[in-house]
Amino acid sequence: MSRIDDDNDLSVIGYLLFKKVVIEGANTISSPLTYGFPAITGFLGSFHAMSRKMADDEILSEVSLGGVLLACHDCQPHMYRPNTYNNYTFNQTRNPIKKDGKTASIIEEGKCRLVMTFVVEILGSDHLTDEQQDYAKQKTIQWLQQQRMAGGSVQGLARFEPVQFFDSHDIGSVIPQLLPAFVLMDAQDEFTQIIDTVKKEKPDTTPLDVLIDVCALHHIPETQKNGDTKWLTTSRKSGHGWLVPIPIGYQGISELFEAGTMQNVRNPEYPSQYVEAIYSLGKWVYPQRLGSIGGDNDIANAFWRYRYDVSDALYLLTQKQAL
C-alpha cells in the first residue's frame, strides 16, 4: 500500500520529479528533541494536500499521489553565534506592534532555507496520456508554489525542466536528476544493530539511551609513550554511514475521541487523539548508491509513506511495505 490516502486499489503508474525546489522559512525544529532538517510530515502533508486537489480536478481525478522521495541539496538553518566557543541560537523575527502600540511578544522559532528535489509516486489504474502528463506537470507546479511546505514558502524551482514525468518502468532514470544531493533513508536496521551491540555491554540500556549516544561524540584520552596525552574521538555510528535522529511519527497516549469532542483542534470534523513523538534513525545516502534492484538501497524503497496501526495507535512514516 503506497497511496497517501490509504486506497489499496491503485498501483504506481509513474513518477513526478520536482527539481531543486527552493523553500524559504521552513521549520527546522522537527520534534521536541531534534532540529536541523524539517520533519518528514511537513513534506508528506504538502503532497497529501496536492493529492486532494487532484481528486477535485476533472482531468486528474482518476489518479492520486503516493510515496515521496526526499533529496536534499542544501539546508541552511538560520542560526548565529558570536564566536566558535558559544552555542548557536536561532535567528528570531520581530513581529509588528499590536493595535495598542505595545511590542508583540516573540514566539521562538527555528527556520531554515532548503533546496530539495522530490520524486512522488503517481497512483492510478491506467497510464497517463501525453496530454494528461503535460497537464499534470502544469497543474502540480502551480499547486506547489501556492501552498506551504514544511512551514515554509516555495520561492522557485530549477530553471530547466523543473517538473518531469517518468514512467513506472523508468525509475532508474530518476537517479541522475538527484545529483548532487543526499537522499533520506530509513535506518531502523542500523538502529537495531547498534542497540544490540550496546546491550551486550550494558544490558539495562534503553533505546532512548542508544539514540542519544549515537548523537554524541566521545573524547577519550590516551597516554603516549613520551607521556603526552592524545585525545581520540569516537562515535557509536562509526561504520554505519551518515546517521541522524529523526521523528518517524506519533504514538497515541489517550483514547480516540469522537469528532467534535476535543476542543480547539484544527479539524473538529475528524476524530482526535493525544499523541507523542516517536524517534528513530535516518541515514543520508548519496543517490549513486541507489538503484540496485532488490538490494537494501533499491530506489523503490526510498519513498516515505504513511502507515497506521490501529491496534497500537501508531501513526508512522516508513519506507517499509509492512509494519
PDB file of C-alpha atoms in Angstrom:
ATOM      1  CA  MET A   1       0.000   0.000   0.000  1.00  0.00           C
ATOM      2  CA  SER A   2       1.502   3.308  -1.041  1.00  0.00           C
ATOM      3  CA  ARG A   3      -1.406   5.667  -1.628  1.00  0.00           C
ATOM      4  CA  ILE A   4      -1.309   8.655   0.683  1.00  0.00           C
ATOM      5  CA  ASP A   5      -4.997   8.463   1.480  1.00  0.00           C
ATOM      6  CA  ASP A   6      -4.980   4.694   2.097  1.00  0.00           C
ATOM      7  CA  ASP A   7      -6.515   3.297  -1.089  1.00  0.00           C
ATOM      8  CA  ASN A   8      -5.199  -0.164  -1.932  1.00  0.00           C
ATOM      9  CA  ASP A   9      -6.832  -0.470  -5.385  1.00  0.00           C
ATOM     10  CA  LEU A  10      -4.299   1.683  -7.221  1.00  0.00           C
ATOM     11  CA  SER A  11      -0.750   0.935  -8.371  1.00  0.00           C
ATOM     12  CA  VAL A  12       2.236   3.103  -9.320  1.00  0.00           C
ATOM     13  CA  ILE A  13       1.856   4.232 -12.939  1.00  0.00           C
ATOM     14  CA  GLY A  14       4.577   6.874 -12.952  1.00  0.00           C
ATOM     15  CA  TYR A  15       6.579   9.435 -11.035  1.00  0.00           C
ATOM     16  CA  LEU A  16       6.637  13.226 -10.858  1.00  0.00           C
ATOM     17  CA  LEU A  17      10.002  14.841 -10.155  1.00  0.00           C
ATOM     18  CA  PHE A  18      10.105  18.376  -8.729  1.00  0.00           C
ATOM     19  CA  LYS A  19      13.662  19.557  -9.270  1.00  0.00           C
ATOM     20  CA  LYS A  20      15.588  21.859  -6.924  1.00  0.00           C
ATOM     21  CA  VAL A  21      12.652  23.356  -5.067  1.00  0.00           C
ATOM     22  CA  VAL A  22      13.809  26.370  -3.035  1.00  0.00           C
ATOM     23  CA  ILE A  23      11.937  26.612   0.276  1.00  0.00           C
ATOM     24  CA  GLU A  24      12.426  29.663   2.486  1.00  0.00           C
ATOM     25  CA  GLY A  25      11.456  29.757   6.154  1.00  0.00           C
ATOM     26  CA  ALA A  26      10.918  26.023   6.613  1.00  0.00           C
ATOM     27  CA  ASN A  27      10.519  24.814  10.193  1.00  0.00           C
ATOM     28  CA  THR A  28      13.878  23.423  11.293  1.00  0.00           C
ATOM     29  CA  ILE A  29      12.602  22.196  14.701  1.00  0.00           C
ATOM     30  CA  SER A  30      11.431  18.739  13.696  1.00  0.00           C
ATOM     31  CA  SER A  31      10.376  17.487  17.160  1.00  0.00           C
ATOM     32  CA  PRO A  32      10.727  18.252  20.879  1.00  0.00           C
ATOM     33  CA  LEU A  33      14.208  16.649  20.805  1.00  0.00           C
ATOM     34  CA  THR A  34      15.614  17.194  17.306  1.00  0.00           C
ATOM     35  CA  TYR A  35      16.348  20.085  14.977  1.00  0.00           C
ATOM     36  CA  GLY A  36      18.097  20.722  11.676  1.00  0.00           C
ATOM     37  CA  PHE A  37      16.228  19.124   8.791  1.00  0.00           C
ATOM     38  CA  PRO A  38      12.425  19.583   8.892  1.00  0.00           C
ATOM     39  CA  ALA A  39      10.147  16.737   9.943  1.00  0.00           C
ATOM     40  CA  ILE A  40       9.147  14.346   7.152  1.00  0.00           C
ATOM     41  CA  THR A  41       5.482  15.012   7.937  1.00  0.00           C
ATOM     42  CA  GLY A  42       5.955  18.578   6.690  1.00  0.00           C
ATOM     43  CA  PHE A  43       6.686  17.319   3.176  1.00  0.00           C
ATOM     44  CA  LEU A  44       4.239  14.415   3.032  1.00  0.00           C
ATOM     45  CA  GLY A  45       1.475  16.665   4.321  1.00  0.00           C
ATOM     46  CA  SER A  46       2.089  19.115   1.481  1.00  0.00           C
ATOM     47  CA  PHE A  47       1.844  16.417  -1.175  1.00  0.00           C
ATOM     48  CA  HIS A  48      -1.192  14.954   0.575  1.00  0.00           C
ATOM     49  CA  ALA A  49      -2.866  18.354   0.121  1.00  0.00           C
ATOM     50  CA  MET A  50      -1.837  18.282  -3.538  1.00  0.00           C
ATOM     51  CA  SER A  51      -3.331  14.805  -3.910  1.00  0.00           C
ATOM     52  CA  ARG A  52      -6.654  16.095  -2.556  1.00  0.00           C
ATOM     53  CA  LYS A  53      -6.594  18.876  -5.153  1.00  0.00           C
ATOM     54  CA  MET A  54      -6.100  16.236  -7.829  1.00  0.00           C
ATOM     55  CA  ALA A  55      -9.257  14.497  -6.657  1.00  0.00           C
ATOM     56  CA  ASP A  56     -11.224  17.697  -7.348  1.00  0.00           C
ATOM     57  CA  ASP A  57      -9.685  18.202 -10.797  1.00  0.00           C
ATOM     58  CA  GLU A  58     -11.736  16.823 -13.702  1.00  0.00           C
ATOM     59  CA  ILE A  59      -8.728  15.642 -15.706  1.00  0.00           C
ATOM     60  CA  LEU A  60      -6.661  14.239 -12.801  1.00  0.00           C
ATOM     61  CA  SER A  61      -9.474  12.875 -10.636  1.00  0.00           C
ATOM     62  CA  GLU A  62      -8.601   9.270 -11.520  1.00  0.00           C
ATOM     63  CA  VAL A  63      -5.059   9.494 -10.131  1.00  0.00           C
ATOM     64  CA  SER A  64      -3.513  10.444  -6.796  1.00  0.00           C
ATOM     65  CA  LEU A  65      -0.096  10.816  -5.201  1.00  0.00           C
ATOM     66  CA  GLY A  66       1.671   8.164  -3.151  1.00  0.00           C
ATOM     67  CA  GLY A  67       5.093   7.866  -1.534  1.00  0.00           C
ATOM     68  CA  VAL A  68       7.615  10.716  -1.575  1.00  0.00           C
ATOM     69  CA  LEU A  69      11.399  10.508  -2.046  1.00  0.00           C
ATOM     70  CA  LEU A  70      13.310  13.317  -0.294  1.00  0.00           C
ATOM     71  CA  ALA A  71      16.621  14.502  -1.736  1.00  0.00           C
ATOM     72  CA  CYS A  72      18.283  17.480  -0.054  1.00  0.00           C
ATOM     73  CA  HIS A  73      20.743  19.652  -1.994  1.00  0.00           C
ATOM     74  CA  ASP A  74      21.222  22.301   0.688  1.00  0.00           C
ATOM     75  CA  CYS A  75      19.953  23.029   4.200  1.00  0.00           C
ATOM     76  CA  GLN A  76      20.893  26.266   5.947  1.00  0.00           C
ATOM     77  CA  PRO A  77      19.386  26.758   9.423  1.00  0.00           C
ATOM     78  CA  HIS A  78      19.026  30.425  10.344  1.00  0.00           C
ATOM     79  CA  MET A  79      21.390  30.432  13.332  1.00  0.00           C
ATOM     80  CA  TYR A  80      24.039  32.677  14.818  1.00  0.00           C
ATOM     81  CA  ARG A  81      26.832  32.512  17.372  1.00  0.00           C
ATOM     82  CA  PRO A  82      29.232  35.355  18.185  1.00  0.00           C
ATOM     83  CA  ASN A  83      32.315  33.126  18.249  1.00  0.00           C
ATOM     84  CA  THR A  84      33.347  29.481  17.929  1.00  0.00           C
ATOM     85  CA  TYR A  85      33.080  28.872  21.691  1.00  0.00           C
ATOM     86  CA  ASN A  86      29.451  29.942  22.027  1.00  0.00           C
ATOM     87  CA  ASN A  87      26.318  27.905  21.428  1.00  0.00           C
ATOM     88  CA  TYR A  88      24.236  28.552  18.346  1.00  0.00           C
ATOM     89  CA  THR A  89      20.952  30.426  18.749  1.00  0.00           C
ATOM     90  CA  PHE A  90      18.133  30.663  16.208  1.00  0.00           C
ATOM     91  CA  ASN A  91      17.634  33.983  14.473  1.00  0.00           C
ATOM     92  CA  GLN A  92      14.299  35.442  15.558  1.00  0.00           C
ATOM     93  CA  THR A  93      11.998  37.879  13.781  1.00  0.00           C
ATOM     94  CA  ARG A  94      10.493  40.977  15.355  1.00  0.00           C
ATOM     95  CA  ASN A  95       6.734  40.965  14.814  1.00  0.00           C
ATOM     96  CA  PRO A  96       4.796  44.193  14.105  1.00  0.00           C
ATOM     97  CA  ILE A  97       3.491  46.081  17.115  1.00  0.00           C
ATOM     98  CA  LYS A  98      -0.007  45.357  18.383  1.00  0.00           C
ATOM     99  CA  LYS A  99      -3.053  47.568  17.963  1.00  0.00           C
ATOM    100  CA  ASP A 100      -2.394  49.300  21.288  1.00  0.00           C
ATOM    101  CA  GLY A 101       1.137  50.183  20.194  1.00  0.00           C
ATOM    102  CA  LYS A 102       2.862  47.707  22.510  1.00  0.00           C
ATOM    103  CA  THR A 103       5.585  45.379  21.340  1.00  0.00           C
ATOM    104  CA  ALA A 104       4.339  41.939  20.378  1.00  0.00           C
ATOM    105  CA  SER A 105       5.918  39.054  22.242  1.00  0.00           C
ATOM    106  CA  ILE A 106       8.438  36.909  20.393  1.00  0.00           C
ATOM    107  CA  ILE A 107       7.496  33.280  19.847  1.00  0.00           C
ATOM    108  CA  GLU A 108      10.801  31.492  19.470  1.00  0.00           C
ATOM    109  CA  GLU A 109      11.027  29.648  16.175  1.00  0.00           C
ATOM    110  CA  GLY A 110      13.700  27.868  14.191  1.00  0.00           C
ATOM    111  CA  LYS A 111      13.745  28.415  10.448  1.00  0.00           C
ATOM    112  CA  CYS A 112      15.917  27.217   7.599  1.00  0.00           C
ATOM    113  CA  ARG A 113      16.402  27.579   3.858  1.00  0.00           C
ATOM    114  CA  LEU A 114      16.159  24.381   1.809  1.00  0.00           C
ATOM    115  CA  VAL A 115      16.910  23.283  -1.725  1.00  0.00           C
ATOM    116  CA  MET A 116      15.083  19.993  -2.272  1.00  0.00           C
ATOM    117  CA  THR A 117      14.260  17.576  -5.075  1.00  0.00           C
ATOM    118  CA  PHE A 118      11.114  15.479  -4.651  1.00  0.00           C
ATOM    119  CA  VAL A 119      10.108  12.342  -6.502  1.00  0.00           C
ATOM    120  CA  VAL A 120       6.437  11.481  -5.963  1.00  0.00           C
ATOM    121  CA  GLU A 121       4.591   8.325  -6.965  1.00  0.00           C
ATOM    122  CA  ILE A 122       1.547   8.722  -9.206  1.00  0.00           C
ATOM    123  CA  LEU A 123      -1.096   6.117  -8.461  1.00  0.00           C
ATOM    124  CA  GLY A 124      -3.860   5.034 -10.791  1.00  0.00           C
ATOM    125  CA  SER A 125      -5.363   2.195 -12.749  1.00  0.00           C
ATOM    126  CA  ASP A 126      -4.446   3.340 -16.298  1.00  0.00           C
ATOM    127  CA  HIS A 127      -1.339   5.005 -17.709  1.00  0.00           C
ATOM    128  CA  LEU A 128      -1.491   8.729 -18.390  1.00  0.00           C
ATOM    129  CA  THR A 129      -1.621  10.013 -21.948  1.00  0.00           C
ATOM    130  CA  ASP A 130       0.915  12.586 -23.136  1.00  0.00           C
ATOM    131  CA  GLU A 131      -1.717  15.296 -22.771  1.00  0.00           C
ATOM    132  CA  GLN A 132      -2.501  14.201 -19.216  1.00  0.00           C
ATOM    133  CA  GLN A 133       1.201  14.147 -18.343  1.00  0.00           C
ATOM    134  CA  ASP A 134       1.691  17.712 -19.614  1.00  0.00           C
ATOM    135  CA  TYR A 135      -1.424  18.860 -17.771  1.00  0.00           C
ATOM    136  CA  ALA A 136      -0.281  17.155 -14.551  1.00  0.00           C
ATOM    137  CA  LYS A 137       3.115  18.874 -14.727  1.00  0.00           C
ATOM    138  CA  GLN A 138       1.478  22.240 -15.363  1.00  0.00           C
ATOM    139  CA  LYS A 139      -1.032  21.947 -12.523  1.00  0.00           C
ATOM    140  CA  THR A 140       1.290  20.437  -9.915  1.00  0.00           C
ATOM    141  CA  ILE A 141       3.932  23.131 -10.343  1.00  0.00           C
ATOM    142  CA  GLN A 142       1.161  25.705  -9.879  1.00  0.00           C
ATOM    143  CA  TRP A 143      -0.159  23.976  -6.751  1.00  0.00           C
ATOM    144  CA  LEU A 144       3.354  23.505  -5.355  1.00  0.00           C
ATOM    145  CA  GLN A 145       4.040  27.237  -5.428  1.00  0.00           C
ATOM    146  CA  GLN A 146       0.648  28.131  -3.943  1.00  0.00           C
ATOM    147  CA  GLN A 147       0.896  26.059  -0.756  1.00  0.00           C
ATOM    148  CA  ARG A 148       3.178  25.907   2.249  1.00  0.00           C
ATOM    149  CA  MET A 149       5.793  23.191   2.530  1.00  0.00           C
ATOM    150  CA  ALA A 150       7.297  22.186   5.893  1.00  0.00           C
ATOM    151  CA  GLY A 151       6.046  25.540   7.193  1.00  0.00           C
ATOM    152  CA  GLY A 152       7.982  27.477   4.562  1.00  0.00           C
ATOM    153  CA  SER A 153       7.238  29.183   1.260  1.00  0.00           C
ATOM    154  CA  VAL A 154       8.317  27.852  -2.143  1.00  0.00           C
ATOM    155  CA  GLN A 155      10.482  30.540  -3.746  1.00  0.00           C
ATOM    156  CA  GLY A 156      11.300  28.799  -7.017  1.00  0.00           C
ATOM    157  CA  LEU A 157      12.361  25.649  -8.861  1.00  0.00           C
ATOM    158  CA  ALA A 158      15.080  24.651 -11.304  1.00  0.00           C
ATOM    159  CA  ARG A 159      15.300  26.859 -14.384  1.00  0.00           C
ATOM    160  CA  PHE A 160      15.224  23.981 -16.861  1.00  0.00           C
ATOM    161  CA  GLU A 161      12.663  21.161 -16.665  1.00  0.00           C
ATOM    162  CA  PRO A 162      11.517  21.963 -13.109  1.00  0.00           C
ATOM    163  CA  VAL A 163       8.841  19.226 -13.222  1.00  0.00           C
ATOM    164  CA  GLN A 164       9.420  15.952 -15.062  1.00  0.00           C
ATOM    165  CA  PHE A 165       7.351  12.823 -15.592  1.00  0.00           C
ATOM    166  CA  PHE A 166       8.827   9.301 -15.563  1.00  0.00           C
ATOM    167  CA  ASP A 167       7.060   6.061 -16.405  1.00  0.00           C
ATOM    168  CA  SER A 168       6.907   3.416 -13.689  1.00  0.00           C
ATOM    169  CA  HIS A 169       9.435   1.194 -15.503  1.00  0.00           C
ATOM    170  CA  ASP A 170      11.873   4.112 -15.961  1.00  0.00           C
ATOM    171  CA  ILE A 171      12.603   4.742 -12.280  1.00  0.00           C
ATOM    172  CA  GLY A 172      16.357   4.322 -12.834  1.00  0.00           C
ATOM    173  CA  SER A 173      16.415   7.492 -14.946  1.00  0.00           C
ATOM    174  CA  VAL A 174      15.465   9.478 -11.861  1.00  0.00           C
ATOM    175  CA  ILE A 175      18.811   8.916 -10.116  1.00  0.00           C
ATOM    176  CA  PRO A 176      20.951  11.278 -12.289  1.00  0.00           C
ATOM    177  CA  GLN A 177      18.369  14.018 -11.726  1.00  0.00           C
ATOM    178  CA  LEU A 178      19.024  13.870  -7.969  1.00  0.00           C
ATOM    179  CA  LEU A 179      22.724  14.730  -8.181  1.00  0.00           C
ATOM    180  CA  PRO A 180      24.295  16.374  -6.284  1.00  0.00           C
ATOM    181  CA  ALA A 181      22.204  15.730  -3.187  1.00  0.00           C
ATOM    182  CA  PHE A 182      21.645  13.282  -0.345  1.00  0.00           C
ATOM    183  CA  VAL A 183      18.567  11.072  -0.090  1.00  0.00           C
ATOM    184  CA  LEU A 184      16.984  10.493   3.327  1.00  0.00           C
ATOM    185  CA  MET A 185      16.631   6.764   4.002  1.00  0.00           C
ATOM    186  CA  ASP A 186      15.202   4.789   6.903  1.00  0.00           C
ATOM    187  CA  ALA A 187      17.964   3.417   9.162  1.00  0.00           C
ATOM    188  CA  GLN A 188      15.922   1.306  11.583  1.00  0.00           C
ATOM    189  CA  ASP A 189      18.011  -1.769  10.743  1.00  0.00           C
ATOM    190  CA  GLU A 190      21.212   0.062  11.682  1.00  0.00           C
ATOM    191  CA  PHE A 191      19.497   1.352  14.819  1.00  0.00           C
ATOM    192  CA  THR A 192      18.592  -2.204  15.823  1.00  0.00           C
ATOM    193  CA  GLN A 193      22.172  -3.368  15.262  1.00  0.00           C
ATOM    194  CA  ILE A 194      23.576  -0.577  17.428  1.00  0.00           C
ATOM    195  CA  ILE A 195      21.029  -1.299  20.183  1.00  0.00           C
ATOM    196  CA  ASP A 196      22.014  -4.982  20.210  1.00  0.00           C
ATOM    197  CA  THR A 197      25.713  -4.061  20.377  1.00  0.00           C
ATOM    198  CA  VAL A 198      25.237  -1.621  23.249  1.00  0.00           C
ATOM    199  CA  LYS A 199      23.022  -4.029  25.217  1.00  0.00           C
ATOM    200  CA  LYS A 200      25.780  -6.630  25.151  1.00  0.00           C
ATOM    201  CA  GLU A 201      27.932  -4.128  27.054  1.00  0.00           C
ATOM    202  CA  LYS A 202      25.158  -2.580  29.173  1.00  0.00           C
ATOM    203  CA  PRO A 203      22.046  -4.794  29.411  1.00  0.00           C
ATOM    204  CA  ASP A 204      19.993  -2.067  31.134  1.00  0.00           C
ATOM    205  CA  THR A 205      20.404   0.395  28.260  1.00  0.00           C
ATOM    206  CA  THR A 206      17.164   1.661  26.699  1.00  0.00           C
ATOM    207  CA  PRO A 207      16.672   2.543  23.002  1.00  0.00           C
ATOM    208  CA  LEU A 208      16.444   6.224  24.001  1.00  0.00           C
ATOM    209  CA  ASP A 209      19.869   5.971  25.661  1.00  0.00           C
ATOM    210  CA  VAL A 210      21.251   4.495  22.459  1.00  0.00           C
ATOM    211  CA  LEU A 211      19.651   7.227  20.339  1.00  0.00           C
ATOM    212  CA  ILE A 212      21.288   9.918  22.477  1.00  0.00           C
ATOM    213  CA  ASP A 213      24.573   8.003  22.423  1.00  0.00           C
ATOM    214  CA  VAL A 214      24.535   7.902  18.630  1.00  0.00           C
ATOM    215  CA  CYS A 215      24.266  11.700  18.576  1.00  0.00           C
ATOM    216  CA  ALA A 216      27.208  12.143  20.959  1.00  0.00           C
ATOM    217  CA  LEU A 217      30.953  12.298  20.371  1.00  0.00           C
ATOM    218  CA  HIS A 218      33.139  10.560  22.952  1.00  0.00           C
ATOM    219  CA  HIS A 219      36.542  12.152  23.595  1.00  0.00           C
ATOM    220  CA  ILE A 220      38.859   9.591  25.201  1.00  0.00           C
ATOM    221  CA  PRO A 221      42.362  10.491  26.481  1.00  0.00           C
ATOM    222  CA  GLU A 222      45.191   8.175  25.531  1.00  0.00           C
ATOM    223  CA  THR A 223      48.656   8.472  27.081  1.00  0.00           C
ATOM    224  CA  GLN A 224      51.520   8.189  24.598  1.00  0.00           C
ATOM    225  CA  LYS A 225      54.909   6.589  25.301  1.00  0.00           C
ATOM    226  CA  ASN A 226      56.538  10.002  25.735  1.00  0.00           C
ATOM    227  CA  GLY A 227      53.971  10.949  28.366  1.00  0.00           C
ATOM    228  CA  ASP A 228      51.900  13.217  26.159  1.00  0.00           C
ATOM    229  CA  THR A 229      48.136  12.839  26.066  1.00  0.00           C
ATOM    230  CA  LYS A 230      46.345  12.284  22.788  1.00  0.00           C
ATOM    231  CA  TRP A 231      42.592  12.635  22.585  1.00  0.00           C
ATOM    232  CA  LEU A 232      40.689  10.125  20.498  1.00  0.00           C
ATOM    233  CA  THR A 233      37.196  10.958  19.240  1.00  0.00           C
ATOM    234  CA  THR A 234      34.794   8.060  18.728  1.00  0.00           C
ATOM    235  CA  SER A 235      31.131   7.702  17.846  1.00  0.00           C
ATOM    236  CA  ARG A 236      28.597   4.886  18.055  1.00  0.00           C
ATOM    237  CA  LYS A 237      27.585   5.463  14.437  1.00  0.00           C
ATOM    238  CA  SER A 238      31.074   4.910  13.040  1.00  0.00           C
ATOM    239  CA  GLY A 239      30.930   2.418  10.202  1.00  0.00           C
ATOM    240  CA  HIS A 240      27.176   2.752   9.731  1.00  0.00           C
ATOM    241  CA  GLY A 241      27.094   5.774   7.423  1.00  0.00           C
ATOM    242  CA  TRP A 242      25.727   9.273   7.982  1.00  0.00           C
ATOM    243  CA  LEU A 243      23.111   8.554  10.650  1.00  0.00           C
ATOM    244  CA  VAL A 244      20.800  11.233  12.041  1.00  0.00           C
ATOM    245  CA  PRO A 245      17.996  11.114  14.647  1.00  0.00           C
ATOM    246  CA  ILE A 246      14.577  11.755  13.129  1.00  0.00           C
ATOM    247  CA  PRO A 247      10.941  11.661  14.270  1.00  0.00           C
ATOM    248  CA  ILE A 248       9.089   8.955  12.344  1.00  0.00           C
ATOM    249  CA  GLY A 249       5.540   9.507  13.572  1.00  0.00           C
ATOM    250  CA  TYR A 250       3.395   9.506  16.675  1.00  0.00           C
ATOM    251  CA  GLN A 251       2.163   7.128  19.365  1.00  0.00           C
ATOM    252  CA  GLY A 252      -1.315   7.595  20.773  1.00  0.00           C
ATOM    253  CA  ILE A 253      -1.289   8.204  24.536  1.00  0.00           C
ATOM    254  CA  SER A 254      -5.029   8.565  25.051  1.00  0.00           C
ATOM    255  CA  GLU A 255      -8.258   7.126  23.778  1.00  0.00           C
ATOM    256  CA  LEU A 256      -9.533   8.151  20.347  1.00  0.00           C
ATOM    257  CA  PHE A 257     -12.139  10.881  20.849  1.00  0.00           C
ATOM    258  CA  GLU A 258     -15.118  11.213  18.558  1.00  0.00           C
ATOM    259  CA  ALA A 259     -15.255  14.095  16.096  1.00  0.00           C
ATOM    260  CA  GLY A 260     -16.238  17.343  17.810  1.00  0.00           C
ATOM    261  CA  THR A 261     -15.425  16.098  21.313  1.00  0.00           C
ATOM    262  CA  MET A 262     -11.961  17.601  21.778  1.00  0.00           C
ATOM    263  CA  GLN A 263     -11.897  21.389  21.881  1.00  0.00           C
ATOM    264  CA  ASN A 264      -9.608  23.713  19.924  1.00  0.00           C
ATOM    265  CA  VAL A 265      -8.429  21.099  17.411  1.00  0.00           C
ATOM    266  CA  ARG A 266      -7.546  22.083  13.873  1.00  0.00           C
ATOM    267  CA  ASN A 267     -10.075  19.782  12.196  1.00  0.00           C
ATOM    268  CA  PRO A 268     -13.047  19.166  14.517  1.00  0.00           C
ATOM    269  CA  GLU A 269     -14.811  17.109  11.839  1.00  0.00           C
ATOM    270  CA  TYR A 270     -12.362  14.223  12.384  1.00  0.00           C
ATOM    271  CA  PRO A 271     -11.665  12.024  15.456  1.00  0.00           C
ATOM    272  CA  SER A 272      -8.816  13.308  17.647  1.00  0.00           C
ATOM    273  CA  GLN A 273      -6.232  11.767  19.934  1.00  0.00           C
ATOM    274  CA  TYR A 274      -3.381  12.911  22.166  1.00  0.00           C
ATOM    275  CA  VAL A 275      -0.033  11.645  20.861  1.00  0.00           C
ATOM    276  CA  GLU A 276       3.694  11.870  21.497  1.00  0.00           C
ATOM    277  CA  ALA A 277       6.572  11.745  19.015  1.00  0.00           C
ATOM    278  CA  ILE A 278       8.331   8.507  18.050  1.00  0.00           C
ATOM    279  CA  TYR A 279      12.046   8.629  17.230  1.00  0.00           C
ATOM    280  CA  SER A 280      14.353   6.510  15.142  1.00  0.00           C
ATOM    281  CA  LEU A 281      17.427   6.919  12.974  1.00  0.00           C
ATOM    282  CA  GLY A 282      17.606   8.076   9.381  1.00  0.00           C
ATOM    283  CA  LYS A 283      20.531   7.888   7.016  1.00  0.00           C
ATOM    284  CA  TRP A 284      21.657  10.290   4.305  1.00  0.00           C
ATOM    285  CA  VAL A 285      22.629   8.296   1.217  1.00  0.00           C
ATOM    286  CA  TYR A 286      24.304   9.557  -1.946  1.00  0.00           C
ATOM    287  CA  PRO A 287      21.995   8.925  -4.946  1.00  0.00           C
ATOM    288  CA  GLN A 288      24.630   6.908  -6.787  1.00  0.00           C
ATOM    289  CA  ARG A 289      24.259   4.230  -4.115  1.00  0.00           C
ATOM    290  CA  LEU A 290      20.631   3.789  -5.069  1.00  0.00           C
ATOM    291  CA  GLY A 291      19.381   1.643  -7.891  1.00  0.00           C
ATOM    292  CA  SER A 292      20.495  -1.903  -7.031  1.00  0.00           C
ATOM    293  CA  ILE A 293      17.367  -3.873  -7.821  1.00  0.00           C
ATOM    294  CA  GLY A 294      16.315  -5.923  -4.847  1.00  0.00           C
ATOM    295  CA  GLY A 295      19.090  -4.508  -2.670  1.00  0.00           C
ATOM    296  CA  ASP A 296      18.866  -2.636   0.604  1.00  0.00           C
ATOM    297  CA  ASN A 297      19.324   0.680  -1.221  1.00  0.00           C
ATOM    298  CA  ASP A 298      16.897  -0.015  -4.063  1.00  0.00           C
ATOM    299  CA  ILE A 299      15.460   3.349  -5.099  1.00  0.00           C
ATOM    300  CA  ALA A 300      11.976   1.830  -4.957  1.00  0.00           C
ATOM    301  CA  ASN A 301      12.492   1.548  -1.183  1.00  0.00           C
ATOM    302  CA  ALA A 302      13.410   5.234  -0.799  1.00  0.00           C
ATOM    303  CA  PHE A 303       9.824   6.523  -0.784  1.00  0.00           C
ATOM    304  CA  TRP A 304       8.325   7.616   2.536  1.00  0.00           C
ATOM    305  CA  ARG A 305       4.707   6.595   3.132  1.00  0.00           C
ATOM    306  CA  TYR A 306       2.073   6.855   5.833  1.00  0.00           C
ATOM    307  CA  ARG A 307       1.305   3.806   7.994  1.00  0.00           C
ATOM    308  CA  TYR A 308      -1.405   3.468  10.623  1.00  0.00           C
ATOM    309  CA  ASP A 309      -1.571   0.662  13.171  1.00  0.00           C
ATOM    310  CA  VAL A 310      -4.971   0.871  14.820  1.00  0.00           C
ATOM    311  CA  SER A 311      -4.229  -1.788  17.445  1.00  0.00           C
ATOM    312  CA  ASP A 312      -1.200   0.081  18.876  1.00  0.00           C
ATOM    313  CA  ALA A 313      -2.364   3.600  17.900  1.00  0.00           C
ATOM    314  CA  LEU A 314       0.751   4.172  15.787  1.00  0.00           C
ATOM    315  CA  TYR A 315       0.845   6.909  13.162  1.00  0.00           C
ATOM    316  CA  LEU A 316       4.072   6.160  11.334  1.00  0.00           C
ATOM    317  CA  LEU A 317       6.200   7.307   8.434  1.00  0.00           C
ATOM    318  CA  THR A 318       8.117   4.444   6.934  1.00  0.00           C
ATOM    319  CA  GLN A 319       9.748   3.178   3.771  1.00  0.00           C
ATOM    320  CA  LYS A 320       8.860  -0.429   4.527  1.00  0.00           C
ATOM    321  CA  GLN A 321       5.920  -2.097   2.807  1.00  0.00           C
ATOM    322  CA  ALA A 322       4.807  -3.788   6.045  1.00  0.00           C
ATOM    323  CA  LEU A 323       4.994  -2.847   9.718  1.00  0.00           C
TER     324      LEU A 323
END
